[in-house]
GROMACS .gro file of C-alpha atoms in nm:
model
  242
    1MET     CA    1  13.584  -1.333  11.973
    2SER     CA    2  13.801  -1.062  12.159
    3LYS     CA    3  13.696  -0.710  12.269
    4VAL     CA    4  13.921  -0.571  12.056
    5SER     CA    5  13.773  -0.763  11.748
    6LYS     CA    6  13.443  -0.652  11.808
    7SER     CA    7  13.511  -0.293  11.932
    8LEU     CA    8  13.789  -0.207  11.655
    9LEU     CA    9  13.809  -0.265  11.263
   10GLY     CA   10  14.157  -0.185  11.061
   11LEU     CA   11  14.217  -0.092  10.656
   12SER     CA   12  14.572  -0.218  10.595
   13PHE     CA   13  14.735   0.047  10.369
   14ILE     CA   14  15.020  -0.188  10.197
   15SER     CA   15  15.299  -0.380  10.341
   16VAL     CA   16  15.588  -0.242  10.504
   17LEU     CA   17  15.940  -0.408  10.391
   18GLY     CA   18  16.056  -0.531  10.741
   19LEU     CA   19  16.272  -0.400  11.035
   20GLY     CA   20  16.609  -0.373  11.050
   21LEU     CA   21  16.948  -0.329  11.269
   22ALA     CA   22  17.088  -0.046  11.199
   23GLY     CA   23  17.484   0.004  11.381
   24CYS     CA   24  17.701   0.311  11.478
   25ALA     CA   25  18.038   0.259  11.327
   26SER     CA   26  18.268   0.518  11.542
   27GLY     CA   27  17.996   0.628  11.746
   28THR     CA   28  18.202   0.588  12.100
   29SER     CA   29  18.569   0.717  11.883
   30ALA     CA   30  18.494   1.025  12.091
   31GLN     CA   31  18.545   0.868  12.424
   32SER     CA   32  18.849   0.819  12.612
   33GLY     CA   33  19.065   0.672  12.859
   34SER     CA   34  18.931   0.456  13.112
   35ASP     CA   35  18.608   0.479  12.963
   36SER     CA   36  18.648   0.411  12.635
   37SER     CA   37  18.770   0.107  12.692
   38ASP     CA   38  18.522  -0.020  12.941
   39LYS     CA   39  18.266   0.068  12.638
   40SER     CA   40  18.430  -0.095  12.360
   41LYS     CA   41  18.393  -0.405  12.581
   42THR     CA   42  17.970  -0.310  12.594
   43ILE     CA   43  17.729  -0.298  12.297
   44THR     CA   44  17.408  -0.143  12.354
   45VAL     CA   45  17.068  -0.220  12.156
   46VAL     CA   46  16.792   0.025  12.113
   47PHE     CA   47  16.478  -0.029  12.051
   48TYR     CA   48  16.138   0.181  11.975
   49PRO     CA   49  15.866   0.241  12.211
   50ASN     CA   50  15.705  -0.074  12.043
   51GLU     CA   51  15.934  -0.322  12.060
   52SER     CA   52  15.996  -0.200  12.403
   53ALA     CA   53  15.722  -0.361  12.525
   54LYS     CA   54  15.696  -0.623  12.762
   55SER     CA   55  15.549  -0.836  12.504
   56PHE     CA   56  15.868  -0.792  12.275
   57ALA     CA   57  16.091  -0.939  12.549
   58GLY     CA   58  16.176  -1.240  12.421
   59SER     CA   59  16.274  -1.091  12.078
   60ARG     CA   60  16.498  -0.848  12.256
   61THR     CA   61  16.678  -1.153  12.449
   62ALA     CA   62  16.701  -1.294  12.105
   63ILE     CA   63  16.911  -1.012  11.951
   64LYS     CA   64  17.079  -0.963  12.284
   65LYS     CA   65  17.212  -1.380  12.248
   66ALA     CA   66  17.309  -1.376  11.923
   67VAL     CA   67  17.549  -1.044  11.918
   68GLU     CA   68  17.685  -1.139  12.203
   69LYS     CA   69  17.733  -1.498  12.048
   70ALA     CA   70  17.858  -1.372  11.718
   71THR     CA   71  18.135  -1.030  11.862
   72GLY     CA   72  18.198  -1.183  12.197
   73LYS     CA   73  18.079  -0.872  12.380
   74THR     CA   74  17.841  -0.819  12.700
   75VAL     CA   75  17.555  -0.587  12.523
   76LYS     CA   76  17.272  -0.408  12.700
   77LEU     CA   77  16.952  -0.356  12.583
   78GLN     CA   78  16.799   0.000  12.618
   79THR     CA   79  16.404  -0.005  12.632
   80THR     CA   80  16.230   0.383  12.521
   81THR     CA   81  15.937   0.521  12.552
   82ASP     CA   82  15.986   0.802  12.228
   83TYR     CA   83  16.087   0.687  11.870
   84ASN     CA   84  16.371   0.996  11.917
   85VAL     CA   85  16.522   0.896  12.211
   86ALA     CA   86  16.579   0.585  12.006
   87ILE     CA   87  16.735   0.775  11.718
   88GLN     CA   88  16.937   1.005  11.933
   89ALA     CA   89  17.093   0.686  12.105
   90ILE     CA   90  17.217   0.553  11.761
   91ALA     CA   91  17.330   0.872  11.618
   92SER     CA   92  17.498   0.950  11.908
   93GLY     CA   93  17.705   0.705  11.987
   94LYS     CA   94  17.505   0.572  12.329
   95ALA     CA   95  17.377   0.292  12.167
   96GLN     CA   96  17.625   0.118  11.924
   97VAL     CA   97  17.331  -0.067  11.781
   98ALA     CA   98  16.946  -0.007  11.711
   99TYR     CA   99  16.645  -0.174  11.584
  100MET     CA  100  16.435   0.006  11.351
  101GLY     CA  101  16.219   0.152  11.072
  102ALA     CA  102  16.301   0.255  10.757
  103ASN     CA  103  16.227   0.610  10.819
  104GLY     CA  104  16.401   0.627  11.150
  105TYR     CA  105  16.713   0.446  11.028
  106ILE     CA  106  16.708   0.788  10.777
  107GLN     CA  107  16.650   1.004  11.044
  108ALA     CA  108  16.957   0.868  11.195
  109HIS     CA  109  17.159   0.852  10.920
  110HIS     CA  110  17.075   1.231  10.871
  111LYS     CA  111  17.215   1.318  11.196
  112SER     CA  112  17.501   1.019  11.153
  113LYS     CA  113  17.656   0.918  10.851
  114ASP     CA  114  17.864   0.677  11.080
  115VAL     CA  115  17.444   0.517  11.116
  116VAL     CA  116  17.401   0.224  10.878
  117PRO     CA  117  17.228  -0.071  10.836
  118PHE     CA  118  17.391  -0.441  10.848
  119ALA     CA  119  17.080  -0.704  10.916
  120ALA     CA  120  16.690  -0.751  10.794
  121GLN     CA  121  16.432  -0.895  10.910
  122SER     CA  122  16.373  -1.241  10.743
  123ASP     CA  123  16.073  -1.426  10.609
  124ALA     CA  124  16.074  -1.795  10.719
  125LYS     CA  125  16.260  -1.924  10.373
  126GLY     CA  126  16.556  -1.640  10.514
  127THR     CA  127  16.491  -1.413  10.198
  128LEU     CA  128  16.329  -1.067  10.220
  129LYS     CA  129  16.062  -1.143   9.940
  130ASP     CA  130  15.795  -1.212  10.252
  131ALA     CA  131  16.017  -1.000  10.522
  132THR     CA  132  15.719  -0.728  10.536
  133TYR     CA  133  15.444  -0.598  10.796
  134ASN     CA  134  15.155  -0.397  10.709
  135SER     CA  135  15.004  -0.061  10.806
  136TYR     CA  136  14.652  -0.062  10.976
  137LEU     CA  137  14.419   0.198  10.997
  138MET     CA  138  14.173   0.135  11.292
  139VAL     CA  139  13.796   0.286  11.366
  140GLN     CA  140  13.574   0.215  11.623
  141GLN     CA  141  13.341  -0.104  11.478
  142LYS     CA  142  13.021   0.107  11.511
  143ASP     CA  143  13.207   0.394  11.316
  144ALA     CA  144  13.323   0.036  11.052
  145LYS     CA  145  12.958   0.120  10.804
  146LYS     CA  146  13.107   0.503  10.782
  147TYR     CA  147  13.412   0.362  10.556
  148GLU     CA  148  13.258   0.105  10.360
  149GLU     CA  149  13.219   0.145   9.948
  150ASN     CA  150  13.096  -0.117   9.730
  151GLY     CA  151  13.120  -0.372  10.011
  152LYS     CA  152  13.464  -0.320  10.110
  153TYR     CA  153  13.662  -0.051  10.317
  154SER     CA  154  13.800   0.262  10.148
  155ILE     CA  155  13.966   0.584  10.306
  156LYS     CA  156  13.805   0.822  10.079
  157ASN     CA  157  13.602   0.902  10.409
  158VAL     CA  158  13.860   0.995  10.669
  159LYS     CA  159  13.882   1.389  10.567
  160GLY     CA  160  13.806   1.557  10.884
  161LYS     CA  161  13.788   1.362  11.089
  162LYS     CA  162  14.055   1.301  11.439
  163MET     CA  163  14.373   1.094  11.338
  164SER     CA  164  14.633   0.972  11.605
  165TYR     CA  165  14.970   0.896  11.396
  166VAL     CA  166  15.229   0.700  11.607
  167SER     CA  167  15.523   0.973  11.596
  168ASN     CA  168  15.664   1.161  11.295
  169SER     CA  169  15.973   0.865  11.338
  170SER     CA  170  15.726   0.603  11.244
  171THR     CA  171  15.753   0.408  10.912
  172SER     CA  172  15.383   0.259  10.971
  173GLY     CA  173  15.231   0.468  11.208
  174PHE     CA  174  15.346   0.744  10.978
  175LEU     CA  175  15.511   0.765  10.686
  176VAL     CA  176  15.298   0.479  10.514
  177PRO     CA  177  14.919   0.646  10.610
  178THR     CA  178  15.049   0.994  10.491
  179ALA     CA  179  15.183   0.885  10.154
  180GLU     CA  180  14.912   0.659  10.086
  181ILE     CA  181  14.650   0.923  10.204
  182SER     CA  182  14.831   1.167  10.000
  183ARG     CA  183  14.781   0.951   9.678
  184GLU     CA  184  14.479   0.903   9.762
  185PHE     CA  185  14.320   1.261   9.778
  186ASN     CA  186  14.620   1.360   9.545
  187ILE     CA  187  14.771   1.569   9.793
  188LYS     CA  188  15.058   1.784   9.671
  189THR     CA  189  15.447   1.675   9.833
  190SER     CA  190  15.425   2.090   9.941
  191ASP     CA  191  15.116   2.072  10.070
  192GLN     CA  192  15.187   1.747  10.325
  193ASP     CA  193  15.224   1.935  10.564
  194LYS     CA  194  14.846   1.992  10.618
  195LEU     CA  195  14.796   1.608  10.740
  196THR     CA  196  14.984   1.680  11.033
  197GLN     CA  197  14.803   1.982  11.114
  198SER     CA  198  14.468   2.036  11.340
  199GLY     CA  199  14.205   2.225  11.151
  200GLN     CA  200  14.376   2.106  10.814
  201PHE     CA  201  14.272   1.801  10.611
  202PHE     CA  202  14.205   1.662  10.970
  203SER     CA  203  13.969   1.780  11.242
  204LYS     CA  204  14.249   1.726  11.530
  205VAL     CA  205  14.576   1.551  11.488
  206LEU     CA  206  14.719   1.338  11.858
  207TYR     CA  207  15.035   1.125  11.841
  208GLY     CA  208  15.026   0.857  12.072
  209GLY     CA  209  15.378   0.837  12.075
  210SER     CA  210  15.388   0.437  12.028
  211HIS     CA  211  15.172   0.190  11.841
  212GLN     CA  212  14.983   0.115  12.235
  213GLY     CA  213  14.967   0.506  12.325
  214SER     CA  214  14.762   0.516  11.947
  215ALA     CA  215  14.559   0.270  12.026
  216VAL     CA  216  14.466   0.372  12.333
  217ASN     CA  217  14.346   0.755  12.189
  218LEU     CA  218  14.137   0.560  11.975
  219ILE     CA  219  14.000   0.317  12.265
  220LYS     CA  220  13.954   0.670  12.491
  221GLY     CA  221  13.785   0.834  12.211
  222ASP     CA  222  13.997   1.076  12.155
  223ALA     CA  223  14.069   1.050  11.788
  224LYS     CA  224  13.849   0.836  11.512
  225ARG     CA  225  14.116   0.639  11.395
  226PRO     CA  226  14.499   0.560  11.488
  227ILE     CA  227  14.745   0.403  11.290
  228LEU     CA  228  14.921   0.080  11.404
  229GLN     CA  229  15.116  -0.223  11.238
  230GLN     CA  230  14.999  -0.592  11.331
  231SER     CA  231  15.225  -0.715  11.600
  232THR     CA  232  15.046  -0.358  11.854
  233LEU     CA  233  14.751  -0.546  11.762
  234ARG     CA  234  14.872  -0.868  11.905
  235TRP     CA  235  14.960  -0.709  12.158
  236PHE     CA  236  14.621  -0.511  12.268
  237THR     CA  237  14.390  -0.792  12.230
  238PRO     CA  238  14.501  -0.987  12.551
  239ARG     CA  239  14.455  -0.650  12.740
  240LEU     CA  240  14.082  -0.517  12.582
  241SER     CA  241  14.013  -0.865  12.674
  242ARG     CA  242  14.056  -0.905  13.052
   0.00000   0.00000   0.00000
């Protein structure tokens, strides 16, 4: 068993509809002259921090090749270390395509109505039925018993603990967990800000900036439970096993 399996345990929330591609319909229209002409020959695809990791290089290259084949244009890949950078890039038109989740798309579309979804990740059968991923609430192995109820893991004991979210632009690392915690504790929409403020529902609230960063907060002991998604667990295992 790997060290990450020994030291961390996760409670899965609900499956989230898979990630997709969003495009900016007229993001380069404000450009003029030769600069506009040059940019029209290139498509920039921007990625979230999680998908910017080295382990996702193959996936990014596959998207690059697919877009180049479909458009006949040169594709430039832009990796990021901050969700807001990716959202601002697609909303401002500096990037023409973004690989993002639902929450980030909503924020980008709010900034610019030109940002629209045009493709979604499919399952092995080419459908959306099983094109989902899970949001996980992780805890240290030594603390696992504190979150058991009738032989199963529960979130009923998370109040008053330290929490590390990913980013308030993350679907699986913020939107889903806050919705599920609000449902479990009957927190009204008007009171959900308490979930993001230290000393309110949680004793301390941190943001990892990425799924990997949130996991680091847990490993270092800065947070008792971070929010992660499935791909992050695959990314983190070999690094903790070395």
